[in-house]
mmCIF file of C-alpha atoms and ligand atoms in Angstrom:
data_model
loop_
_atom_site.group_PDB
_atom_site.id
_atom_site.type_symbol
_atom_site.label_atom_id
_atom_site.label_comp_id
_atom_site.label_asym_id
_atom_site.label_seq_id
_atom_site.Cartn_x
_atom_site.Cartn_y
_atom_site.Cartn_z
ATOM 1 C CA UNK G 1 0.000 0.000 0.000
ATOM 2 C CA UNK G 2 2.797 2.383 0.928
ATOM 3 C CA UNK G 3 4.175 2.013 -2.609
ATOM 4 C CA UNK G 4 0.821 2.900 -4.108
ATOM 5 C CA UNK G 5 0.416 5.889 -1.836
ATOM 6 C CA UNK G 6 3.905 7.030 -2.770
ATOM 7 C CA UNK G 7 3.259 6.483 -6.493
ATOM 8 C CA UNK G 8 -0.039 8.356 -6.583
ATOM 9 C CA UNK G 9 0.577 10.745 -3.689
ATOM 10 C CA UNK G 10 -2.839 9.624 -2.515
ATOM 11 C CA UNK G 11 -4.245 10.169 0.958
ATOM 12 C CA UNK G 12 -6.500 7.670 2.711
ATOM 13 C CA UNK G 13 -9.025 9.374 4.996
ATOM 14 C CA UNK G 14 -10.512 6.637 7.171
ATOM 15 C CA UNK G 15 -13.565 7.063 9.369
ATOM 16 C CA UNK G 16 -15.010 4.109 11.267
ATOM 17 C CA UNK G 17 -18.329 5.916 11.728
ATOM 18 C CA UNK G 18 -19.741 6.284 8.218
ATOM 19 C CA UNK G 19 -22.171 9.013 9.215
ATOM 20 C CA UNK G 20 -19.410 11.116 10.772
ATOM 21 C CA UNK G 21 -17.198 10.429 7.748
ATOM 22 C CA UNK G 22 -19.852 11.792 5.374
ATOM 23 C CA UNK G 23 -20.252 14.866 7.583
ATOM 24 C CA UNK G 24 -16.493 15.427 7.309
ATOM 25 C CA UNK G 25 -16.525 15.000 3.534
ATOM 26 C CA UNK G 26 -19.485 17.378 3.234
ATOM 27 C CA UNK G 27 -17.574 20.003 5.227
ATOM 28 C CA UNK G 28 -14.465 19.541 3.061
ATOM 29 C CA UNK G 29 -16.604 19.718 -0.112
ATOM 30 C CA UNK G 30 -18.111 23.064 0.865
ATOM 31 C CA UNK G 31 -14.784 24.453 2.095
ATOM 32 C CA UNK G 32 -13.090 23.455 -1.174
ATOM 33 C CA UNK G 33 -15.901 25.028 -3.168
ATOM 34 C CA UNK G 34 -15.679 28.230 -1.182
ATOM 35 C CA UNK G 35 -11.905 28.420 -1.766
ATOM 36 C CA UNK G 36 -12.357 27.830 -5.501
ATOM 37 C CA UNK G 37 -14.999 30.530 -5.712
ATOM 38 C CA UNK G 38 -12.696 32.990 -3.941
ATOM 39 C CA UNK G 39 -9.802 32.124 -6.284
ATOM 40 C CA UNK G 40 -11.583 31.716 -9.633
ATOM 41 C CA UNK G 41 -15.130 32.879 -9.097
ATOM 42 C CA UNK G 42 -16.722 29.453 -9.499
ATOM 43 C CA UNK G 43 -16.534 25.782 -8.444
ATOM 44 C CA UNK G 44 -16.759 23.019 -11.046
ATOM 45 C CA UNK G 45 -17.442 19.435 -10.061
ATOM 46 C CA UNK G 46 -17.743 16.134 -11.906
ATOM 47 C CA UNK G 47 -20.009 13.847 -9.884
ATOM 48 C CA UNK G 48 -20.303 10.071 -9.985
ATOM 49 C CA UNK G 49 -23.511 8.139 -9.547
ATOM 50 C CA UNK G 50 -24.630 5.076 -7.624
ATOM 51 C CA UNK G 51 -25.960 4.838 -4.061
ATOM 52 C CA UNK G 52 -23.084 6.210 -1.997
ATOM 53 C CA UNK G 53 -23.388 9.848 -3.140
ATOM 54 C CA UNK G 54 -27.003 9.982 -1.901
ATOM 55 C CA UNK G 55 -25.852 9.878 1.715
ATOM 56 C CA UNK G 56 -23.120 12.429 1.100
ATOM 57 C CA UNK G 57 -25.432 14.802 -0.780
ATOM 58 C CA UNK G 58 -27.845 14.773 2.150
ATOM 59 C CA UNK G 59 -24.974 15.826 4.434
ATOM 60 C CA UNK G 60 -23.893 18.598 2.040
ATOM 61 C CA UNK G 61 -27.425 19.979 1.927
ATOM 62 C CA UNK G 62 -27.736 19.759 5.720
ATOM 63 C CA UNK G 63 -24.383 21.492 6.268
ATOM 64 C CA UNK G 64 -24.876 24.201 3.625
ATOM 65 C CA UNK G 65 -26.645 26.785 5.852
ATOM 66 C CA UNK G 66 -23.564 26.869 8.108
ATOM 67 C CA UNK G 67 -21.309 28.158 5.327
ATOM 68 C CA UNK G 68 -21.282 30.930 2.802
ATOM 69 C CA UNK G 69 -21.064 29.086 -0.519
ATOM 70 C CA UNK G 70 -22.617 30.725 -3.559
ATOM 71 C CA UNK G 71 -24.452 27.770 -5.072
ATOM 72 C CA UNK G 72 -25.273 29.889 -8.126
ATOM 73 C CA UNK G 73 -21.557 29.692 -8.944
ATOM 74 C CA UNK G 74 -21.331 25.901 -8.792
ATOM 75 C CA UNK G 75 -21.136 24.071 -12.130
ATOM 76 C CA UNK G 76 -22.161 20.424 -12.131
ATOM 77 C CA UNK G 77 -20.948 17.776 -14.548
ATOM 78 C CA UNK G 78 -21.360 13.994 -14.474
ATOM 79 C CA UNK G 79 -18.511 11.490 -14.540
ATOM 80 C CA UNK G 80 -20.807 9.023 -16.237
ATOM 81 C CA UNK G 81 -24.410 8.183 -17.043
ATOM 82 C CA UNK G 82 -26.609 5.357 -18.072
ATOM 83 C CA UNK G 83 -28.267 5.608 -21.497
ATOM 84 C CA UNK G 84 -31.714 6.235 -20.095
ATOM 85 C CA UNK G 85 -34.067 9.217 -19.986
ATOM 86 C CA UNK G 86 -33.409 11.886 -17.389
ATOM 87 C CA UNK G 87 -36.482 10.754 -15.460
ATOM 88 C CA UNK G 88 -35.469 7.072 -15.388
ATOM 89 C CA UNK G 89 -34.887 5.594 -11.910
ATOM 90 C CA UNK G 90 -31.332 4.607 -12.956
ATOM 91 C CA UNK G 91 -30.404 8.088 -14.155
ATOM 92 C CA UNK G 92 -27.454 9.627 -12.289
ATOM 93 C CA UNK G 93 -28.771 13.020 -13.333
ATOM 94 C CA UNK G 94 -32.119 12.268 -11.645
ATOM 95 C CA UNK G 95 -30.427 11.128 -8.425
ATOM 96 C CA UNK G 96 -28.129 14.149 -8.243
ATOM 97 C CA UNK G 97 -30.950 16.541 -9.114
ATOM 98 C CA UNK G 98 -33.158 15.180 -6.355
ATOM 99 C CA UNK G 99 -30.487 14.969 -3.656
ATOM 100 C CA UNK G 100 -28.260 17.967 -4.402
ATOM 101 C CA UNK G 101 -29.178 20.310 -7.263
ATOM 102 C CA UNK G 102 -32.792 20.985 -6.339
ATOM 103 C CA UNK G 103 -32.349 21.196 -2.535
ATOM 104 C CA UNK G 104 -29.512 23.706 -3.027
ATOM 105 C CA UNK G 105 -31.213 25.610 -5.843
ATOM 106 C CA UNK G 106 -28.212 25.215 -8.134
ATOM 107 C CA UNK G 107 -29.348 26.905 -11.357
ATOM 108 C CA UNK G 108 -30.271 24.368 -14.039
ATOM 109 C CA UNK G 109 -28.207 26.426 -16.515
ATOM 110 C CA UNK G 110 -25.173 25.435 -14.403
ATOM 111 C CA UNK G 111 -25.942 21.721 -14.706
ATOM 112 C CA UNK G 112 -24.479 19.930 -17.714
ATOM 113 C CA UNK G 113 -26.341 16.662 -18.254
ATOM 114 C CA UNK G 114 -25.183 13.712 -20.320
ATOM 115 C CA UNK G 115 -28.081 13.136 -22.738
ATOM 116 C CA UNK G 116 -28.816 9.549 -21.798
ATOM 117 C CA UNK G 117 -31.796 9.484 -24.141
ATOM 118 C CA UNK G 118 -29.364 9.391 -27.070
ATOM 119 C CA UNK G 119 -27.336 6.350 -28.060
ATOM 120 C CA UNK G 120 -23.989 6.085 -26.237
ATOM 121 C CA UNK G 121 -21.816 7.355 -29.088
ATOM 122 C CA UNK G 122 -24.042 10.377 -29.805
ATOM 123 C CA UNK G 123 -24.334 11.198 -26.094
ATOM 124 C CA UNK G 124 -20.552 10.952 -25.676
ATOM 125 C CA UNK G 125 -19.824 13.187 -28.669
ATOM 126 C CA UNK G 126 -22.377 15.746 -27.542
ATOM 127 C CA UNK G 127 -21.059 15.815 -23.964
ATOM 128 C CA UNK G 128 -17.456 16.121 -25.047
ATOM 129 C CA UNK G 129 -18.373 19.326 -26.919
ATOM 130 C CA UNK G 130 -20.212 20.665 -23.863
ATOM 131 C CA UNK G 131 -17.178 20.019 -21.630
ATOM 132 C CA UNK G 132 -14.733 21.506 -24.134
ATOM 133 C CA UNK G 133 -16.893 24.596 -24.582
ATOM 134 C CA UNK G 134 -17.112 25.074 -20.819
ATOM 135 C CA UNK G 135 -13.353 24.868 -20.385
ATOM 136 C CA UNK G 136 -12.724 26.935 -23.480
ATOM 137 C CA UNK G 137 -14.931 29.727 -22.222
ATOM 138 C CA UNK G 138 -13.034 29.823 -18.929
ATOM 139 C CA UNK G 139 -9.497 29.075 -20.040
ATOM 140 C CA UNK G 140 -9.416 26.098 -17.695
ATOM 141 C CA UNK G 141 -8.718 22.518 -18.579
ATOM 142 C CA UNK G 142 -9.779 20.813 -15.374
ATOM 143 C CA UNK G 143 -12.580 20.338 -12.924
ATOM 144 C CA UNK G 144 -11.966 21.646 -9.456
ATOM 145 C CA UNK G 145 -13.201 18.304 -8.086
ATOM 146 C CA UNK G 146 -14.003 14.861 -9.467
ATOM 147 C CA UNK G 147 -16.043 12.919 -6.885
ATOM 148 C CA UNK G 148 -16.001 9.224 -7.745
ATOM 149 C CA UNK G 149 -17.158 5.899 -6.370
ATOM 150 C CA UNK G 150 -15.639 2.426 -6.483
ATOM 151 C CA UNK G 151 -17.457 -0.604 -7.793
ATOM 152 C CA UNK G 152 -16.967 -4.083 -6.332
ATOM 153 C CA UNK G 153 -15.104 -4.967 -9.546
ATOM 154 C CA UNK G 154 -12.813 -1.967 -8.997
ATOM 155 C CA UNK G 155 -14.501 0.109 -11.701
ATOM 156 C CA UNK G 156 -14.998 3.823 -11.295
ATOM 157 C CA UNK G 157 -17.241 6.175 -13.247
ATOM 158 C CA UNK G 158 -18.260 3.771 -16.039
ATOM 159 C CA UNK G 159 -14.704 2.619 -16.672
ATOM 160 C CA UNK G 160 -15.181 -1.120 -16.378
ATOM 161 C CA UNK G 161 -12.551 -3.869 -16.337
ATOM 162 C CA UNK G 162 -11.210 -4.825 -19.768
ATOM 163 C CA UNK G 163 -13.209 -2.068 -21.470
ATOM 164 C CA UNK G 164 -11.837 -0.258 -24.522
ATOM 165 C CA UNK G 165 -12.647 2.999 -22.704
ATOM 166 C CA UNK G 166 -9.661 2.281 -20.432
ATOM 167 C CA UNK G 167 -7.320 2.682 -23.402
ATOM 168 C CA UNK G 168 -8.836 5.948 -24.669
ATOM 169 C CA UNK G 169 -6.289 8.733 -24.274
ATOM 170 C CA UNK G 170 -7.502 11.211 -26.880
ATOM 171 C CA UNK G 171 -11.233 11.558 -26.313
ATOM 172 C CA UNK G 172 -12.628 12.977 -23.067
ATOM 173 C CA UNK G 173 -15.995 11.232 -23.111
ATOM 174 C CA UNK G 174 -16.709 7.793 -24.635
ATOM 175 C CA UNK G 175 -19.227 4.956 -24.509
ATOM 176 C CA UNK G 176 -18.463 2.813 -21.455
ATOM 177 C CA UNK G 177 -20.104 -0.455 -22.441
ATOM 178 C CA UNK G 178 -22.723 -2.003 -20.186
ATOM 179 C CA UNK G 179 -22.830 -1.992 -16.381
ATOM 180 C CA UNK G 180 -23.990 -4.962 -14.319
ATOM 181 C CA UNK G 181 -27.572 -3.762 -14.699
ATOM 182 C CA UNK G 182 -27.207 -4.217 -18.480
ATOM 183 C CA UNK G 183 -27.613 -0.561 -19.437
ATOM 184 C CA UNK G 184 -25.359 1.138 -21.987
ATOM 185 C CA UNK G 185 -23.129 3.726 -20.325
ATOM 186 C CA UNK G 186 -21.286 6.936 -21.197
ATOM 187 C CA UNK G 187 -18.159 7.840 -19.227
ATOM 188 C CA UNK G 188 -15.404 10.371 -18.744
ATOM 189 C CA UNK G 189 -12.014 8.920 -19.658
ATOM 190 C CA UNK G 190 -8.846 8.835 -17.565
ATOM 191 C CA UNK G 191 -7.319 11.929 -19.239
ATOM 192 C CA UNK G 192 -10.292 14.094 -18.288
ATOM 193 C CA UNK G 193 -10.702 12.679 -14.787
ATOM 194 C CA UNK G 194 -6.970 12.748 -14.010
ATOM 195 C CA UNK G 195 -6.738 16.385 -15.042
ATOM 196 C CA UNK G 196 -9.014 17.377 -12.166
ATOM 197 C CA UNK G 197 -7.398 19.538 -9.515
ATOM 198 C CA UNK G 198 -8.854 17.305 -6.802
ATOM 199 C CA UNK G 199 -10.036 13.708 -7.066
ATOM 200 C CA UNK G 200 -11.951 12.167 -4.188
ATOM 201 C CA UNK G 201 -13.202 8.584 -3.966
ATOM 202 C CA UNK G 202 -16.100 7.583 -1.729
ATOM 203 C CA UNK G 203 -15.436 3.971 -0.726
ATOM 204 C CA UNK G 204 -17.915 2.782 1.870
ATOM 205 C CA UNK G 205 -19.269 -0.601 2.846
ATOM 206 C CA UNK G 206 -17.603 -3.935 3.592
ATOM 207 C CA UNK G 207 -18.591 -5.100 0.102
ATOM 208 C CA UNK G 208 -15.940 -2.729 -1.279
ATOM 209 C CA UNK G 209 -13.063 -4.136 0.792
ATOM 210 C CA UNK G 210 -11.789 -6.525 -1.892
ATOM 211 C CA UNK G 211 -11.885 -3.829 -4.561
ATOM 212 C CA UNK G 212 -10.179 -1.359 -2.234
ATOM 213 C CA UNK G 213 -7.488 -3.909 -1.408
ATOM 214 C CA UNK G 214 -6.888 -4.437 -5.140
ATOM 215 C CA UNK G 215 -6.753 -0.687 -5.603
ATOM 216 C CA UNK G 216 -4.198 -0.082 -2.886
ATOM 217 C CA UNK G 217 -2.233 -3.321 -2.698
ATOM 218 C CA UNK G 218 -2.764 -5.109 -6.005
ATOM 219 C CA UNK G 219 -0.184 -5.079 -8.770
ATOM 220 C CA UNK G 220 -0.654 -2.023 -10.969
ATOM 221 C CA UNK G 221 -3.135 -3.274 -13.572
ATOM 222 C CA UNK G 222 -5.807 -0.689 -14.540
ATOM 223 C CA UNK G 223 -7.040 -3.083 -17.250
ATOM 224 C CA UNK G 224 -8.392 -5.338 -14.516
ATOM 225 C CA UNK G 225 -8.648 -2.776 -11.728
ATOM 226 C CA UNK G 226 -9.699 0.449 -13.490
ATOM 227 C CA UNK G 227 -9.693 2.628 -10.367
ATOM 228 C CA UNK G 228 -5.903 2.204 -10.399
ATOM 229 C CA UNK G 229 -5.900 4.278 -13.570
ATOM 230 C CA UNK G 230 -7.092 7.321 -11.621
ATOM 231 C CA UNK G 231 -4.415 9.506 -10.118
ATOM 232 C CA UNK G 232 -4.221 13.212 -9.654
ATOM 233 C CA UNK G 233 -1.671 14.930 -11.838
ATOM 234 C CA UNK G 234 -2.069 17.771 -9.366
ATOM 235 C CA UNK G 235 -1.395 15.612 -6.336
ATOM 236 C CA UNK G 236 -4.779 15.800 -4.632
ATOM 237 C CA UNK G 237 -6.134 12.247 -4.631
ATOM 238 C CA UNK G 238 -8.078 11.239 -1.530
ATOM 239 C CA UNK G 239 -9.757 7.935 -0.724
ATOM 240 C CA UNK G 240 -12.483 8.599 1.837
ATOM 241 C CA UNK G 241 -13.430 5.281 3.374
ATOM 242 C CA UNK G 242 -15.031 3.520 6.318
ATOM 243 C CA UNK G 243 -12.965 0.424 5.533
ATOM 244 C CA UNK G 244 -9.996 0.061 7.855
ATOM 245 C CA UNK G 245 -7.092 -0.949 5.614
ATOM 246 C CA UNK G 246 -4.775 -3.365 7.404
HETATM 247 C C1 6PG B 301 -22.334 4.867 -11.405
HETATM 248 C C2 6PG B 301 -21.062 5.338 -10.765
HETATM 249 C C3 6PG B 301 -20.227 4.164 -10.389
HETATM 250 C C4 6PG B 301 -20.378 4.053 -8.875
HETATM 251 C C5 6PG B 301 -19.870 2.739 -8.358
HETATM 252 C C6 6PG B 301 -20.182 2.620 -6.853
HETATM 253 O O1 6PG B 301 -22.862 5.579 -12.257
HETATM 254 O O2 6PG B 301 -22.834 3.817 -10.968
HETATM 255 O O3 6PG B 301 -20.455 6.338 -11.367
HETATM 256 O O4 6PG B 301 -18.884 4.250 -10.737
HETATM 257 O O5 6PG B 301 -19.657 5.113 -8.281
HETATM 258 O O6 6PG B 301 -20.510 1.712 -9.075
HETATM 259 O O7 6PG B 301 -21.580 2.661 -6.721
HETATM 260 P P1 6PG B 301 -22.275 2.610 -5.262
HETATM 261 O O8 6PG B 301 -22.025 3.958 -4.644
HETATM 262 O O9 6PG B 301 -23.734 2.390 -5.567
HETATM 263 O O10 6PG B 301 -21.649 1.493 -4.494
#
């Protein structure tokens, strides 16, 4: 593990009490956003989907009144999406709207949705233009924060083991193949994710222990353990976890 930490300059932030851990992450999220807004006038985030972010988003919303964060200057992107309508129960956009965007009144014009109603290739091409235009307009090439999860197979975003998306180093957004639920996916690629100024993983639940062990202690093999392909070129990679790593 020490070698991995040294290689990626990652930090493991362990909290035995999951609820307290999410409160800590929520506080750090808002503090980071506030700093970014002071420095650049806005805070851009690329958010992952799944179940874990729901608990964190609730904590962010609950904590928000205690801080001055201008939520009208937060720009929301998605690390990945299923190819479903925006009202589909599996839509990451729907989950993040309901648990974060709407409760915090983040302007919808600041939310850049992957058009899951399109086929994966069309949605990927469309989203890549949206991301490029956003960065081009602001002279930035990176999100302030990419907030990712870890699948039990060590995937992250929709970068699945042995997927061609893992070997994409030119495009920023590509089709990600199918997740375990059988839905076509669209995903950010390693170049886009790794260019983020901060990359945080939310790794909670005993069912993630094996994947986390592979991530930290396994031989370096992003083809089989895609989360190993994520590292912060800017040195701010944090694994927030309730799993005590031996
Ligand atoms: C998605 C996510 C995916 C997720 C992991 C963990 O769209 O599903 O981007 O990478 O983060 O699968 O999901 P859980 O939080 O549900 O365990």
